[in-house]
Tab-separated table of C-alpha atoms in Angstrom:
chain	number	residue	atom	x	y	z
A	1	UNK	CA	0.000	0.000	0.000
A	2	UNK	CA	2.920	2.464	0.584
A	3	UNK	CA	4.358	1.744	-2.604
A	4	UNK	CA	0.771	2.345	-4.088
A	5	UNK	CA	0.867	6.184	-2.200
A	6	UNK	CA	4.615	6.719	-3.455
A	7	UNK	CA	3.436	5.973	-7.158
A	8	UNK	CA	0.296	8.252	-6.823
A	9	UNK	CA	2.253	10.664	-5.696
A	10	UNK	CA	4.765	10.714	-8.216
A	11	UNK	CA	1.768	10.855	-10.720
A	12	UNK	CA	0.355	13.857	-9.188
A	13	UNK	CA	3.953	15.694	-8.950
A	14	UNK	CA	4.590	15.391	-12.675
A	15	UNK	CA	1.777	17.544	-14.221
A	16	UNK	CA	3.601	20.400	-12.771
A	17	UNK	CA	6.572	20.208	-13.052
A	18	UNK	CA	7.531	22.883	-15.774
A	19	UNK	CA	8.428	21.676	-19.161
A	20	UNK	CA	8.182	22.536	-22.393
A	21	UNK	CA	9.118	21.718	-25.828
A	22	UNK	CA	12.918	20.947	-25.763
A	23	UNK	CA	13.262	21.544	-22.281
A	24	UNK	CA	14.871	17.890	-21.657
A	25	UNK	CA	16.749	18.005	-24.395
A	26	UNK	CA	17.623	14.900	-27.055
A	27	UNK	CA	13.956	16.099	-29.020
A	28	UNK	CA	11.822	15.770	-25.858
A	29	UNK	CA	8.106	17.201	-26.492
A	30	UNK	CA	6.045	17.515	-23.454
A	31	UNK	CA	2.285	16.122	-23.786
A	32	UNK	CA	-0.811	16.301	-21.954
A	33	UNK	CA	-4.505	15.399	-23.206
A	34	UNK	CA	-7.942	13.521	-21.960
A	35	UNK	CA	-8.753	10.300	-23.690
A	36	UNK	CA	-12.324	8.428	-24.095
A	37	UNK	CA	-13.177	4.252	-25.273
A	38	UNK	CA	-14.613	1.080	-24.979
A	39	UNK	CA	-13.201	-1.447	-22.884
A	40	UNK	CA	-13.571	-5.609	-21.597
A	41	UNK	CA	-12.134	-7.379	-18.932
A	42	UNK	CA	-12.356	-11.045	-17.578
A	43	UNK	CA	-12.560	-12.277	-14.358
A	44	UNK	CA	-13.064	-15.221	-12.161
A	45	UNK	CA	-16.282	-15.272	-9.649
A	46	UNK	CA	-16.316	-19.268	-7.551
A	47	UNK	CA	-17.792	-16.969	-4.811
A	48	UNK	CA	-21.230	-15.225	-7.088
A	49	UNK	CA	-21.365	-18.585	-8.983
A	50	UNK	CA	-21.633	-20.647	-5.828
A	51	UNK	CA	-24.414	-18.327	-4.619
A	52	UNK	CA	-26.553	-17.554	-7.890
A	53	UNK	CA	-26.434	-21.510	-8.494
A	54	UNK	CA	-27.458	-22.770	-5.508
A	55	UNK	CA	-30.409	-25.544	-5.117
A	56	UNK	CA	-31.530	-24.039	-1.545
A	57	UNK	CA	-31.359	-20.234	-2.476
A	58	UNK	CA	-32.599	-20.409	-5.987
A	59	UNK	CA	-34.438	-23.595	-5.929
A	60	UNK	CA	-37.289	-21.729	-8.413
A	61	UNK	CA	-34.731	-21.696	-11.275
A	62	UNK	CA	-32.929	-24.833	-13.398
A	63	UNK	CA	-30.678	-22.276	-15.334
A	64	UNK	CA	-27.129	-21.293	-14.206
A	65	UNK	CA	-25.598	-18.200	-14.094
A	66	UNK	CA	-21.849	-17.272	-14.110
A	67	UNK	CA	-20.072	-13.856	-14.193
A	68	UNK	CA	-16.876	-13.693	-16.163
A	69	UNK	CA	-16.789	-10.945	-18.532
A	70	UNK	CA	-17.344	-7.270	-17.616
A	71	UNK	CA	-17.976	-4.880	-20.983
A	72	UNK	CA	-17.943	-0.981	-20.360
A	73	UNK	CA	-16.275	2.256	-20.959
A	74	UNK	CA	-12.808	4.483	-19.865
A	75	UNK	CA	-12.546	8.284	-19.339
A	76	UNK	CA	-9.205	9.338	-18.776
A	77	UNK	CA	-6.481	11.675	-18.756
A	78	UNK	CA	-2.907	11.704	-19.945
A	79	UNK	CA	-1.130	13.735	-17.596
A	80	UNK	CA	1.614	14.353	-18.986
A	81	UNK	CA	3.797	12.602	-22.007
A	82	UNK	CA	7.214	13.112	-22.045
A	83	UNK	CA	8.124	12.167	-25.786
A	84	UNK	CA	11.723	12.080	-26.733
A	85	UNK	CA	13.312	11.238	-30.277
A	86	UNK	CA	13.855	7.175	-29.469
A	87	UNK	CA	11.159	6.798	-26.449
A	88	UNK	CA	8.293	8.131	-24.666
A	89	UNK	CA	7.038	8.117	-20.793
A	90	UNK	CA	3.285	8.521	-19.731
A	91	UNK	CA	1.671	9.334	-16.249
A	92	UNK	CA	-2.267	8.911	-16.519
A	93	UNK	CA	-5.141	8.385	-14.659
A	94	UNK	CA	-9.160	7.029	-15.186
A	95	UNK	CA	-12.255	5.959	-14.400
A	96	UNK	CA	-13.737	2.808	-16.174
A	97	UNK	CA	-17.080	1.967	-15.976
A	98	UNK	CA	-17.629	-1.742	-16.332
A	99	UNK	CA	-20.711	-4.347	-15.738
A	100	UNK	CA	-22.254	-7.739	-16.315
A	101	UNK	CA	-25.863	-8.341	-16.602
A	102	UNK	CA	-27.835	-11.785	-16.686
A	103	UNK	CA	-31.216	-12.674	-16.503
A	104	UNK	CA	-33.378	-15.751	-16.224
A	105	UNK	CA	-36.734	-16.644	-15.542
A	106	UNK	CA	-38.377	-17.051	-12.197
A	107	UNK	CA	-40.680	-20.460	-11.756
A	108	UNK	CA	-42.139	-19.251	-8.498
A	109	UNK	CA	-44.426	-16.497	-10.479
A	110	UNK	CA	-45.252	-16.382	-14.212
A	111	UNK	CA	-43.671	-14.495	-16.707
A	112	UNK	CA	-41.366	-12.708	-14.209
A	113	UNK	CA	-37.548	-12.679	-13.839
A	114	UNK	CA	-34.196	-12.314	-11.733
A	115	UNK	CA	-31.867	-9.867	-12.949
A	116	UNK	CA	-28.298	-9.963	-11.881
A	117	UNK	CA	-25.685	-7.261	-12.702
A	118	UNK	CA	-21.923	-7.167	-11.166
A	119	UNK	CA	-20.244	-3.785	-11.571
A	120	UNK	CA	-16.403	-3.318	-11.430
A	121	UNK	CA	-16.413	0.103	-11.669
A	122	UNK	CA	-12.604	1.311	-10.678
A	123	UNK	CA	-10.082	4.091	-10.603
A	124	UNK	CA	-6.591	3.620	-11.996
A	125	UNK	CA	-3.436	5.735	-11.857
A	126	UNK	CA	-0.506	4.691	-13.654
A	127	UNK	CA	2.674	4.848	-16.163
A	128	UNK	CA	3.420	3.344	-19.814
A	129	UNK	CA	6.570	3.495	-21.744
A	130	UNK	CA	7.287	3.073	-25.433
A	131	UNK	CA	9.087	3.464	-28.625
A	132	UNK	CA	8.216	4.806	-31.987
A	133	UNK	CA	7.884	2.074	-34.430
A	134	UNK	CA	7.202	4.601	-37.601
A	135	UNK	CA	6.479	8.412	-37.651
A	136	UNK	CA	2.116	7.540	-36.891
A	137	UNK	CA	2.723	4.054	-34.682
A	138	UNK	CA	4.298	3.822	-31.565
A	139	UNK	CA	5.014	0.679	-29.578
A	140	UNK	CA	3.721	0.632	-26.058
A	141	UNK	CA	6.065	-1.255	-24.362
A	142	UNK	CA	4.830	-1.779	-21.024
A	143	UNK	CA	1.748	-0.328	-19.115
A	144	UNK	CA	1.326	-0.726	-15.452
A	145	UNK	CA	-1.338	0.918	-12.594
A	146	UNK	CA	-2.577	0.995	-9.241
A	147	UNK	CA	-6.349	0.296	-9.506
A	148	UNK	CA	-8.749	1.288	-6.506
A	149	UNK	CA	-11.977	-0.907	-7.238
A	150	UNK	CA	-15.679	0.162	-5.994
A	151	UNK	CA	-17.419	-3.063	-6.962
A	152	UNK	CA	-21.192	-4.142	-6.180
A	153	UNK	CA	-23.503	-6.587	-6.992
A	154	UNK	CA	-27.060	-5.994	-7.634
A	155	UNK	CA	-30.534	-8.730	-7.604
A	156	UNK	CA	-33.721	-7.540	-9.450
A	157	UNK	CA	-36.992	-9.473	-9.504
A	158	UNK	CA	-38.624	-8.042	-12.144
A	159	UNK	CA	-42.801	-8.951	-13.012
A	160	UNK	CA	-44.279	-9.455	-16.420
A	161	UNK	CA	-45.020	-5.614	-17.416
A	162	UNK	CA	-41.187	-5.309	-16.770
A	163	UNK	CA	-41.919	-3.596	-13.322
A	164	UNK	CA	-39.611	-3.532	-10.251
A	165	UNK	CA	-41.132	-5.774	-7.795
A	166	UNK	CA	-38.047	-5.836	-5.354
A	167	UNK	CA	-34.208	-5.385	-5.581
A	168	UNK	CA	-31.322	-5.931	-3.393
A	169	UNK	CA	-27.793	-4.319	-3.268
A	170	UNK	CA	-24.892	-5.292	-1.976
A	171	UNK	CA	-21.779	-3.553	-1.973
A	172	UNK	CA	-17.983	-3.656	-0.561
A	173	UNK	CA	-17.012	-2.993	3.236
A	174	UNK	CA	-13.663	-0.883	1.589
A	175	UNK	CA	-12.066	0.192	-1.731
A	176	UNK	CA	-10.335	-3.133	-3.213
A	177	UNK	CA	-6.467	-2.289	-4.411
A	178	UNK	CA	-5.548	-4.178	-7.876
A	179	UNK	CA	-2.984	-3.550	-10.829
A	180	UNK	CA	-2.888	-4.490	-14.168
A	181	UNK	CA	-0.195	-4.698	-16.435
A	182	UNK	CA	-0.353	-4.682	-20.263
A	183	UNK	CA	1.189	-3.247	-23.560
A	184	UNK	CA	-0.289	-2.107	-26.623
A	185	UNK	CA	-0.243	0.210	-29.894
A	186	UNK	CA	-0.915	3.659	-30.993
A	187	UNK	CA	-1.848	4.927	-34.447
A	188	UNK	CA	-1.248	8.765	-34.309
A	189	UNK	CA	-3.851	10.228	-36.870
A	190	UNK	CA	-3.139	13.574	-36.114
A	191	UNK	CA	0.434	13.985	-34.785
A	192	UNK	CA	1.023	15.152	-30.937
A	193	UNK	CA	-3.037	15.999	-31.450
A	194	UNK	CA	-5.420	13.133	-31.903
A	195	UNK	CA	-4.671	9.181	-31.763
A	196	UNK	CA	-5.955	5.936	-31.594
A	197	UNK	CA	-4.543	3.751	-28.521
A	198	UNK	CA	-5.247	0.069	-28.276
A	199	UNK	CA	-4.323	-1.940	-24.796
A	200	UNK	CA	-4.161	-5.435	-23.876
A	201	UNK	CA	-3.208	-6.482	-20.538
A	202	UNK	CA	-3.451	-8.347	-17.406
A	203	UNK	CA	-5.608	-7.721	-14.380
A	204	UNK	CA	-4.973	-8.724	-10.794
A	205	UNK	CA	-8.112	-8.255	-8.506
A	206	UNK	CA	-9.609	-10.181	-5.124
A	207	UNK	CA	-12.752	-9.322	-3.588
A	208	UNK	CA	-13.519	-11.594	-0.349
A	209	UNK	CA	-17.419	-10.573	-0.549
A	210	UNK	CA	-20.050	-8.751	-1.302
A	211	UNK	CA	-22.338	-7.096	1.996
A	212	UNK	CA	-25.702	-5.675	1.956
A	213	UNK	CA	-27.017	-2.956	3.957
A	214	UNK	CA	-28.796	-5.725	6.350
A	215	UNK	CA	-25.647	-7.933	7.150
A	216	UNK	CA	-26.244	-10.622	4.287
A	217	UNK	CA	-23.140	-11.574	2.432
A	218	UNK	CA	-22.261	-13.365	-0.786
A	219	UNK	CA	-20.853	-15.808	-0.849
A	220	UNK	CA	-21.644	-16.908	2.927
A	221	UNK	CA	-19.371	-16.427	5.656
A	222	UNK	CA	-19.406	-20.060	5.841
A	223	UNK	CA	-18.113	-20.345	2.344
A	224	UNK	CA	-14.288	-20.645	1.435
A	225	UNK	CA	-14.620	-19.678	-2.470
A	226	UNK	CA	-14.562	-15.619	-2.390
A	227	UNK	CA	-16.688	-13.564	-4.451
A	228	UNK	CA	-14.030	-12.746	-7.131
A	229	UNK	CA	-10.502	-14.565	-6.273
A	230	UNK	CA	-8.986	-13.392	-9.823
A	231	UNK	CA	-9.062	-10.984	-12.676
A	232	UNK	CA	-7.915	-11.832	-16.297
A	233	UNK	CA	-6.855	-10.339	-19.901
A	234	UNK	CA	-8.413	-7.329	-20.474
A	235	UNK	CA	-8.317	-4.697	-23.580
A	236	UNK	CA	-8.930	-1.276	-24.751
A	237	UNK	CA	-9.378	0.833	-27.320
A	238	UNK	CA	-9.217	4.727	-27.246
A	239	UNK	CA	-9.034	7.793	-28.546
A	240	UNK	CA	-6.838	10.609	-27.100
A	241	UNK	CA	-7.030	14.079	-27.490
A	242	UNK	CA	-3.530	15.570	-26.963
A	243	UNK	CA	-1.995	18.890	-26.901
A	244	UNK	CA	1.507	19.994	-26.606
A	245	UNK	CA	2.421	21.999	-23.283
């Protein structure tokens, strides 16, 4: 966790440092610009599957239900890009919206449902480095972050007219701390100005449980699978907006 504060720091630090074009000599170009895309990740939930299939809870249903890909979306901001003639370094940060919905019928009264949605919702701060390949692709090297996850899990029963009849919530007792790693391309359409960025990487969650407002917990406190023990390849595309400083 200390390391985690020392690299947020750093992050924050940079932005103001004052640099210009040329100021670190060898060609160096200082960047800075907000970025916007789509985005997937996969994960691993024993602990939601466990729950969501079991005979005793859900005894009204004969389908099964399992969580393992999140689709979504990732607002960002590249801090700053220090771009020299043979390399470049990046300190960003963003917010990614991402969920998982399922639905299935519910036996117990006709024509209604349970809906299920998992949201990973998560901040990340973090640092690439790369090479230019040719004068509009660069090679991102190697991406790393911190990520501070805000997870929660939602339950819907839902009647024929596609009416609310009752939902539960539960949620996480703290922020979860993660990372992901990854590397990736971008295609500069409009040099130092506007690019496309594509990431694939590696992420490297845990999540114990999930805990409503009325002290019920998935999976049980009896149970030793946890709710999400894993993450898994994720990717990203982008577009940045960039400006020199």
């Amino acid at each position: 966790m200390k390391n985690s504060v020392k690299i947020i720091l750093i992050i924050l630090i940079l932005p103001f440092i004052k640099t210009g074009a040329q100021t670190f000599g060898f060609g160096c170009l200082g960047l800075s610009g907000f970025y916007a895309g789509v985005t997937q990740q996969y994960y691993d939930t024993p602990g939601l599957t466990e729950y969501l299939n079991s005979p005793i809870l859900f005894s009204n249903s004969s389908s099964t239900i399992e969580f393992k890909r999140g689709t979504g979306y990732r607002v960002g901001a590249n801090l700053f890009r220090a771009k020299f003639d043979f390399l470049f370094l990046t300190a960003k940060g963003y917010y990614q919206f991402l969920k998982e919905t399922h639905e299935r019928e519910n036996n117990l009264v006709d024509n209604s449902k349970d809906k299920f949605e998992l949201s990973m919702n998560h901040w990340g701060v973090g640092l690439d480095f790369g090479v230019p390949l040719f004068s509009i692709l660069d090679w991102k090297v190697v991406e790393g972050a911190v990520t501070f996850y805000n997870s929660d899990f939602t339950e819907e029963n839902i009647d024929e007219n596609g009416e609310q009849v009752s939902e539960k919530k539960y949620s996480l007792d703290k922020t979860k701390l993660g990372y992901y790693v990854g590397s990736g391309l971008i295609l500069h359409l409009v040099p130092d100005y506007i690019s496309v960025e594509a990431t694939a990487g590696f992420n490297f969650i845990d999540i114990e449980r999930f805990t409503s407002k009325d002290g019920l917990s998935i999976p049980a406190l009896s149970s030793t699978s946890k709710a999400v023990n894993k993450g898994g390849f994720s990717a990203t595309v982008q577009l940045n907006v960039g400006f020199p400083l």
